CSV table of C-alpha atoms in Angstrom, one decimal:
chain,number,residue,atom,x,y,z
A,77,MET,CA,125.8,159.9,138.6
A,78,MET,CA,122.6,158.9,136.6
A,79,ILE,CA,121.0,156.5,139.7
A,80,SER,CA,122.8,157.1,143.3
A,81,ILE,CA,120.7,154.9,146.2
A,82,LYS,CA,121.3,155.9,149.7
A,83,GLN,CA,121.3,153.6,152.6
A,84,LEU,CA,117.8,152.4,150.8
A,85,SER,CA,115.3,148.6,153.0
A,86,LYS,CA,112.0,148.4,152.8
A,87,LEU,CA,111.3,146.2,156.5
A,88,TYR,CA,107.7,144.7,155.4
A,89,ARG,CA,105.4,144.3,159.2
A,90,MET,CA,103.8,141.2,159.1
A,91,LYS,CA,101.6,140.4,162.5
A,92,SER,CA,104.1,137.2,162.9
A,93,GLN,CA,107.7,138.4,161.5
A,94,ASN,CA,109.2,141.3,159.5
A,95,VAL,CA,111.2,140.7,157.5
A,96,GLN,CA,113.7,143.0,156.9
A,97,ALA,CA,114.0,142.7,152.0
A,98,VAL,CA,116.1,145.2,151.0
A,99,ASP,CA,118.7,146.9,154.1
A,100,ASP,CA,120.4,149.2,153.4
A,101,VAL,CA,121.3,149.5,150.0
A,102,THR,CA,123.9,152.3,148.5
A,103,LEU,CA,124.9,152.4,145.6
A,104,ASP,CA,126.1,155.0,142.5
A,105,ILE,CA,125.3,153.7,138.0
A,106,LYS,CA,126.5,155.3,136.5
A,107,ARG,CA,124.6,156.6,133.3
A,108,GLY,CA,125.0,154.7,129.7
A,109,ASP,CA,125.6,151.6,132.1
A,110,ILE,CA,124.5,147.9,132.1
A,111,PHE,CA,124.6,147.9,136.1
A,112,GLY,CA,123.8,143.8,137.2
A,113,VAL,CA,122.3,142.6,140.0
A,114,ILE,CA,122.6,139.5,141.5
A,115,GLY,CA,121.3,137.2,144.0
A,116,TYR,CA,119.7,133.3,144.8
A,117,SER,CA,116.2,133.4,145.6
A,118,GLY,CA,115.4,135.7,148.5
A,119,ALA,CA,117.9,137.5,148.7
A,120,GLY,CA,115.7,140.8,148.5
A,121,LYS,CA,116.4,141.4,145.3
A,122,SER,CA,112.8,141.9,143.0
A,123,THR,CA,112.4,144.4,145.8
A,124,PHE,CA,115.4,146.4,145.3
A,125,ILE,CA,114.5,146.8,142.4
A,126,ARG,CA,110.9,147.9,142.4
A,127,LEU,CA,111.9,150.8,145.2
A,128,ILE,CA,113.7,152.6,142.0
A,129,ASN,CA,110.7,153.7,140.3
A,130,ARG,CA,108.2,153.3,143.8
A,131,LEU,CA,106.2,150.6,142.3
A,132,GLU,CA,106.8,149.7,146.5
A,133,GLU,CA,107.6,152.6,149.1
A,134,PRO,CA,110.9,152.7,150.2
A,135,THR,CA,110.5,152.0,155.0
A,136,GLN,CA,114.1,154.6,154.5
A,137,GLY,CA,116.6,155.5,152.4
A,138,GLN,CA,117.0,157.2,148.4
A,139,VAL,CA,116.6,157.1,145.0
A,140,MET,CA,117.9,159.8,142.8
A,141,ILE,CA,117.9,160.1,139.2
A,142,ASN,CA,119.1,162.1,136.5
A,143,ASP,CA,119.1,164.7,140.0
A,144,THR,CA,115.2,163.8,140.9
A,145,ASN,CA,115.3,162.5,144.1
A,146,ILE,CA,112.1,159.2,143.0
A,147,THR,CA,111.0,158.7,146.7
A,148,GLU,CA,109.7,162.7,148.0
A,149,LEU,CA,107.5,162.6,144.1
A,150,SER,CA,104.1,163.4,144.8
A,151,VAL,CA,101.9,161.2,142.8
A,152,ASN,CA,101.5,163.5,140.4
A,153,LYS,CA,104.5,163.8,139.4
A,154,LEU,CA,105.8,160.5,140.4
A,155,ARG,CA,103.7,159.4,137.8
A,156,LYS,CA,105.1,161.4,135.1
A,157,GLU,CA,108.5,161.0,136.5
A,158,ARG,CA,107.7,157.2,135.8
A,159,GLN,CA,107.7,157.7,131.2
A,160,LYS,CA,111.5,158.1,131.8
A,161,ILE,CA,112.0,155.0,133.8
A,162,GLY,CA,110.9,151.2,131.5
A,163,MET,CA,110.1,148.4,133.0
A,164,ILE,CA,110.2,144.3,131.7
A,165,PHE,CA,109.8,141.5,133.6
A,166,GLN,CA,110.0,138.0,133.9
A,167,HIS,CA,106.6,136.8,132.6
A,168,PHE,CA,106.1,139.3,129.8
A,169,ASN,CA,103.1,141.3,131.3
A,170,LEU,CA,101.0,141.6,128.4
A,171,LEU,CA,98.2,142.4,127.2
A,172,TRP,CA,96.7,139.3,125.8
A,173,SER,CA,93.3,140.8,123.7
A,174,ARG,CA,95.4,143.4,122.2
A,175,THR,CA,97.9,142.6,119.5
A,176,VAL,CA,101.5,143.2,118.7
A,177,TYR,CA,100.9,147.1,117.8
A,178,GLU,CA,98.5,148.0,120.3
A,179,ASN,CA,100.1,146.5,123.2
A,180,ILE,CA,103.4,148.8,122.7
A,181,ALA,CA,100.6,151.6,121.3
A,182,PHE,CA,99.4,151.6,125.4
A,183,PRO,CA,102.3,153.5,127.4
A,184,LEU,CA,101.6,156.2,124.1
A,185,GLU,CA,97.8,156.2,124.2
A,186,ILE,CA,97.5,157.0,128.0
A,187,ALA,CA,100.0,159.6,127.3
A,188,GLY,CA,98.0,161.6,125.2
A,189,VAL,CA,99.9,161.3,122.1
A,190,THR,CA,98.9,162.1,119.0
A,191,LYS,CA,97.6,159.2,116.5
A,192,GLN,CA,100.7,159.4,113.9
A,193,LYS,CA,103.3,160.4,115.7
A,194,ARG,CA,101.6,157.1,117.8
A,195,ARG,CA,102.1,154.7,114.4
A,196,ASP,CA,105.6,156.7,113.9
A,197,LYS,CA,106.9,154.9,116.8
A,198,VAL,CA,105.2,152.3,117.6
A,199,LEU,CA,106.6,151.4,114.0
A,200,GLU,CA,110.1,152.2,114.6
A,201,LEU,CA,110.3,150.1,118.1
A,202,ILE,CA,108.6,146.8,115.7
A,203,GLU,CA,111.9,147.8,113.6
A,204,LEU,CA,114.4,148.1,116.5
A,205,VAL,CA,113.6,145.1,118.6
A,206,GLY,CA,113.2,142.7,115.0
A,207,LEU,CA,109.4,142.2,115.6
A,208,SER,CA,108.5,143.5,111.6
A,209,GLY,CA,105.5,142.1,110.2
A,210,ARG,CA,104.2,140.6,113.3
A,211,GLU,CA,102.4,144.0,113.3
A,212,GLN,CA,98.8,142.3,113.9
A,213,SER,CA,99.9,139.4,115.9
A,214,TYR,CA,98.2,138.8,119.6
A,215,PRO,CA,100.1,137.5,122.5
A,216,SER,CA,99.4,134.0,122.5
A,217,GLN,CA,100.6,133.5,118.6
A,218,LEU,CA,104.6,135.0,119.6
A,219,SER,CA,107.4,132.5,121.2
A,220,GLY,CA,108.4,133.2,124.5
A,221,GLY,CA,111.4,136.2,122.8
A,222,GLN,CA,109.3,137.5,120.9
A,223,LYS,CA,106.6,138.3,123.0
A,224,GLN,CA,110.0,139.8,125.5
A,225,ARG,CA,110.5,141.7,122.6
A,226,VAL,CA,107.0,143.5,122.5
A,227,GLY,CA,107.7,143.8,126.7
A,228,ILE,CA,111.9,145.4,126.3
A,229,ALA,CA,109.4,148.3,122.4
A,230,ARG,CA,106.6,148.7,124.3
A,231,ALA,CA,108.5,150.3,127.5
A,232,LEU,CA,111.2,152.6,125.4
A,233,ALA,CA,108.1,153.7,123.8
A,234,ASN,CA,108.1,157.1,125.7
A,235,ASP,CA,111.9,157.2,125.3
A,236,PRO,CA,112.9,156.7,128.3
A,237,ASP,CA,116.8,157.3,130.3
A,238,VAL,CA,116.1,153.9,132.7
A,239,LEU,CA,115.7,150.5,131.9
A,240,LEU,CA,114.8,148.2,134.7
A,241,CYS,CA,114.8,144.6,133.9
A,242,ASP,CA,113.6,141.9,136.0
A,243,GLU,CA,114.6,139.4,135.9
A,244,ALA,CA,113.7,139.6,132.1
A,245,THR,CA,115.4,136.6,130.9
A,246,SER,CA,113.6,133.4,133.2
A,247,ALA,CA,111.6,132.0,131.5
A,248,LEU,CA,114.0,131.7,128.5
A,249,ASP,CA,116.1,128.8,127.0
A,250,PRO,CA,119.5,129.2,126.7
A,251,GLU,CA,119.4,130.1,122.6
A,252,THR,CA,116.5,132.8,123.4
A,253,THR,CA,118.1,134.6,126.1
A,254,ASP,CA,121.0,135.3,124.2
A,255,ASP,CA,119.6,136.8,121.5
A,256,ILE,CA,117.3,138.8,124.3
A,257,LEU,CA,120.6,139.9,125.7
A,258,ASN,CA,122.3,140.5,122.9
A,259,LEU,CA,119.4,143.1,122.0
A,260,LEU,CA,119.4,144.7,125.4
A,261,VAL,CA,123.2,145.5,124.8
A,262,SER,CA,122.3,146.8,120.7
A,263,ILE,CA,119.7,149.3,122.6
A,264,ASN,CA,121.9,150.3,125.3
A,265,GLN,CA,124.6,151.3,123.0
A,266,LYS,CA,122.1,153.1,120.5
A,267,LEU,CA,120.1,154.6,122.5
A,268,ASN,CA,123.1,154.8,126.1
A,269,LEU,CA,120.0,153.7,128.1
A,270,THR,CA,120.9,153.6,131.1
A,271,ILE,CA,120.4,149.1,132.1
A,272,ILE,CA,120.0,148.0,135.3
A,273,MET,CA,119.0,143.3,135.6
A,274,ILE,CA,118.5,141.9,137.9
A,275,THR,CA,119.4,137.6,137.8
A,276,HIS,CA,119.6,135.4,139.8
A,277,GLU,CA,122.1,134.2,136.7
A,278,MET,CA,125.5,135.2,136.5
A,279,HIS,CA,125.9,134.1,132.7
A,280,VAL,CA,123.6,137.1,132.4
A,281,ILE,CA,126.3,138.8,134.3
A,282,GLN,CA,128.9,137.3,132.1
A,283,LYS,CA,127.6,138.7,129.0
A,284,ILE,CA,126.0,142.2,128.8
A,285,CYS,CA,127.1,143.7,132.3
A,286,HIS,CA,129.8,146.9,133.0
A,287,ARG,CA,129.6,146.3,136.8
A,288,VAL,CA,127.8,144.4,138.9
A,289,ALA,CA,125.7,144.1,142.6
A,290,VAL,CA,126.2,140.9,144.8
A,291,MET,CA,123.0,140.9,146.9
A,292,ASP,CA,121.6,138.5,150.0
A,293,GLN,CA,119.4,139.2,152.7
A,294,GLY,CA,118.4,141.8,151.6
A,295,LYS,CA,122.1,143.4,151.3
A,296,VAL,CA,124.7,144.8,148.8
A,297,VAL,CA,127.6,142.2,150.2
A,298,GLU,CA,130.3,143.0,146.9
A,299,GLN,CA,130.3,145.0,144.1
A,300,GLY,CA,132.4,146.5,140.8
A,301,ASP,CA,133.5,146.2,138.2
A,302,VAL,CA,132.1,142.2,136.3
A,303,LEU,CA,135.6,141.7,135.5
A,304,ASP,CA,136.8,142.3,139.2
A,305,VAL,CA,134.1,140.3,140.9
A,306,PHE,CA,134.7,136.9,138.3
A,307,VAL,CA,138.4,137.2,138.9
A,308,LYS,CA,138.6,137.7,142.9
A,309,PRO,CA,135.5,137.4,144.5
A,310,GLN,CA,135.3,138.4,147.8
A,311,SER,CA,131.8,137.3,149.6
A,312,LYS,CA,131.1,134.0,150.3
A,313,THR,CA,127.9,134.2,147.3
A,314,ALA,CA,129.7,135.5,144.4
A,315,LYS,CA,132.0,133.0,145.6
A,316,ARG,CA,128.9,130.9,144.7
A,317,PHE,CA,127.9,132.7,141.7
A,318,VAL,CA,131.6,132.4,139.7
A,319,GLN,CA,131.7,129.1,140.7
A,320,GLN,CA,128.7,127.9,138.7
A,321,LEU,CA,130.0,128.7,135.5
A,322,ASN,CA,133.4,127.1,135.7
A,323,PRO,CA,133.2,124.7,138.3
A,324,LEU,CA,135.8,122.5,137.6
A,325,GLU,CA,137.7,125.3,138.2
A,326,HIS,CA,137.1,124.7,142.3
A,327,ASN,CA,137.3,121.2,142.3
A,328,GLN,CA,140.7,121.2,142.3
A,329,ASP,CA,141.0,117.3,142.6
A,330,SER,CA,139.5,116.8,138.8
A,331,LEU,CA,143.7,117.8,138.4
A,332,LYS,CA,145.1,114.7,139.6
A,333,PRO,CA,144.1,112.2,136.8
A,334,PHE,CA,146.1,114.3,134.7
A,335,ILE,CA,149.0,114.8,136.3
A,336,THR,CA,152.5,113.3,135.2
A,337,LYS,CA,155.0,113.0,137.9
A,338,GLU,CA,154.9,114.1,141.5
A,339,GLU,CA,158.6,114.6,142.7
A,340,ASN,CA,160.2,117.3,140.6
A,341,SER,CA,156.8,118.7,139.5
A,342,GLU,CA,154.6,122.4,140.6
A,343,VAL,CA,151.1,123.0,140.1
A,344,VAL,CA,150.1,126.4,139.2
A,345,LYS,CA,147.3,128.5,138.9
A,346,LEU,CA,147.7,131.2,136.3
A,347,HIS,CA,145.0,134.1,135.6
A,348,PHE,CA,144.7,135.6,132.2
A,349,ILE,CA,143.4,139.7,132.4
A,350,GLY,CA,142.5,140.9,128.8
A,351,ASN,CA,145.3,141.2,126.1
A,352,ASP,CA,147.4,138.2,128.0
A,353,ALA,CA,144.2,135.9,128.1
A,354,LYS,CA,145.0,135.9,124.4
A,355,ARG,CA,149.7,135.8,124.0
A,356,ALA,CA,151.0,132.6,123.1
A,357,LEU,CA,152.4,133.0,126.8
A,358,ILE,CA,152.5,128.8,127.4
A,359,SER,CA,155.7,128.4,123.6
A,360,ASN,CA,157.1,131.7,125.2
A,361,VAL,CA,158.1,129.8,128.3
A,362,LEU,CA,158.7,127.1,126.7
A,363,LYS,CA,161.3,129.2,124.1
A,364,THR,CA,162.7,130.6,127.0
A,365,PHE,CA,163.7,127.3,129.9
A,366,ASP,CA,164.3,124.0,129.4
A,367,ILE,CA,161.2,123.4,131.3
A,368,GLU,CA,158.3,120.6,130.8
A,369,ILE,CA,155.0,121.4,130.3
A,370,ASN,CA,151.3,120.2,131.2
A,371,ILE,CA,148.2,121.7,130.3
A,372,LEU,CA,145.8,120.2,133.2
A,373,GLN,CA,143.1,122.7,132.3
A,374,GLY,CA,142.2,125.2,131.2
A,375,SER,CA,138.9,128.4,130.2
A,376,ILE,CA,139.1,131.8,128.5
A,377,SER,CA,135.5,133.7,129.6
A,378,PRO,CA,133.7,137.3,127.9
A,379,THR,CA,132.8,140.3,129.6
A,380,GLN,CA,131.6,143.6,128.6
A,381,GLU,CA,135.1,144.3,130.5
A,382,GLY,CA,137.6,142.2,128.9
A,383,THR,CA,138.4,139.5,128.5
A,384,TYR,CA,139.9,136.8,131.4
A,385,GLY,CA,140.8,133.1,132.5
A,386,THR,CA,142.9,130.5,134.5
A,387,LEU,CA,144.9,128.2,133.2
A,388,TYR,CA,145.9,125.1,135.5
A,389,VAL,CA,149.4,123.8,134.0
A,390,GLU,CA,151.9,121.3,136.0
A,391,LEU,CA,156.1,122.3,135.2
A,392,ASP,CA,158.7,119.7,135.0
A,393,GLY,CA,162.5,120.9,135.4
A,394,ASN,CA,165.2,121.6,137.6
A,395,ARG,CA,163.4,123.3,141.0
A,396,SER,CA,165.8,126.7,140.1
A,397,VAL,CA,164.4,126.0,136.8
A,398,ILE,CA,160.8,126.0,137.8
A,399,ASP,CA,161.3,129.1,140.3
A,400,GLU,CA,162.9,130.8,137.2
A,401,THR,CA,159.6,130.3,135.3
A,402,ILE,CA,157.4,131.9,137.6
A,403,LYS,CA,159.0,134.5,137.7
A,404,PHE,CA,158.9,134.5,134.2
A,405,ILE,CA,155.0,134.2,134.1
A,406,GLN,CA,154.7,137.0,136.9
A,407,SER,CA,157.0,139.6,135.0
A,408,SER,CA,154.1,139.1,132.1
A,409,GLY,CA,151.6,140.3,133.5
A,410,VAL,CA,150.0,137.3,134.7
A,411,GLU,CA,149.5,136.4,138.1
A,412,VAL,CA,151.0,133.1,139.3
A,413,GLU,CA,148.7,130.9,142.1
A,414,VAL,CA,150.9,127.4,143.6
A,415,ILE,CA,148.8,124.7,144.2
A,416,ASP,CA,150.8,122.5,147.1
A,417,ASP,CA,147.3,120.5,147.8
A,418,VAL,CA,147.2,118.3,144.5
A,419,THR,CA,150.6,117.3,144.0
């Protein structure tokens, strides 16, 4: 494992009360993964990411990165180890009196890199993040997306193994968010960089993450492959996030106006995963069975791990034919759920 986190906790002790910001978190993150951590405000996710590079000191537990126990390092060794852990922030944290070039060069100056090597590295990073021609611009002259590109380039200056992203797209509009997410995917693939994404936006998880952990009140209440969590969320928190992506799917009363017949029909929900989402299942059913199909509602969504989709249909025909049709659909690898409370 690239990163192994064991029983990590953070307790803030205050006069009026103690606050358990992170509570006994255990996670393993593979090299080259884009790992998402999602939770609502106050879930502890930003504290958690700051514990990874010890911007916050843990109350207990350990963080292992590349077989190095980050939680046991002395101050001097930690400073050196942090050079391998890049970090980008929601509000960019740029040096406003420095140009784009100078912002990106700053961590290389601190690391004692020679002027010529600094120049070569900065120009390489400026091209990588798509800011060629803006080298001498100041942050006040840049859009939000461009500022975040500077932040990403600066975080990559010391060739880190890990990139921590704390709500990196929260201050951006939807189109710019997608541009930054596409850039992060490109960097992940080009550099085999392990990325940890902290977010409260399920769209971010859906678009770029391979695996996800769901946090609530300091605890990880669910974790797994993004596709598994999206298709079959187990925790209340995960279900709420998934519902945000397609609220109509979770409001089955919205189907009622589209149902044509009530006595001889069955409403079913079909779950498609991976290649099943691309197959011509409905046309195959119509060719095989004497049945009518009324498509009520559906959606297909891509993730980094594959496509998933749901389709609500009304099957109308002889009872035995409906039963045979459902068995046929199940035999094709598509999950079928009969919806009893809408007909």
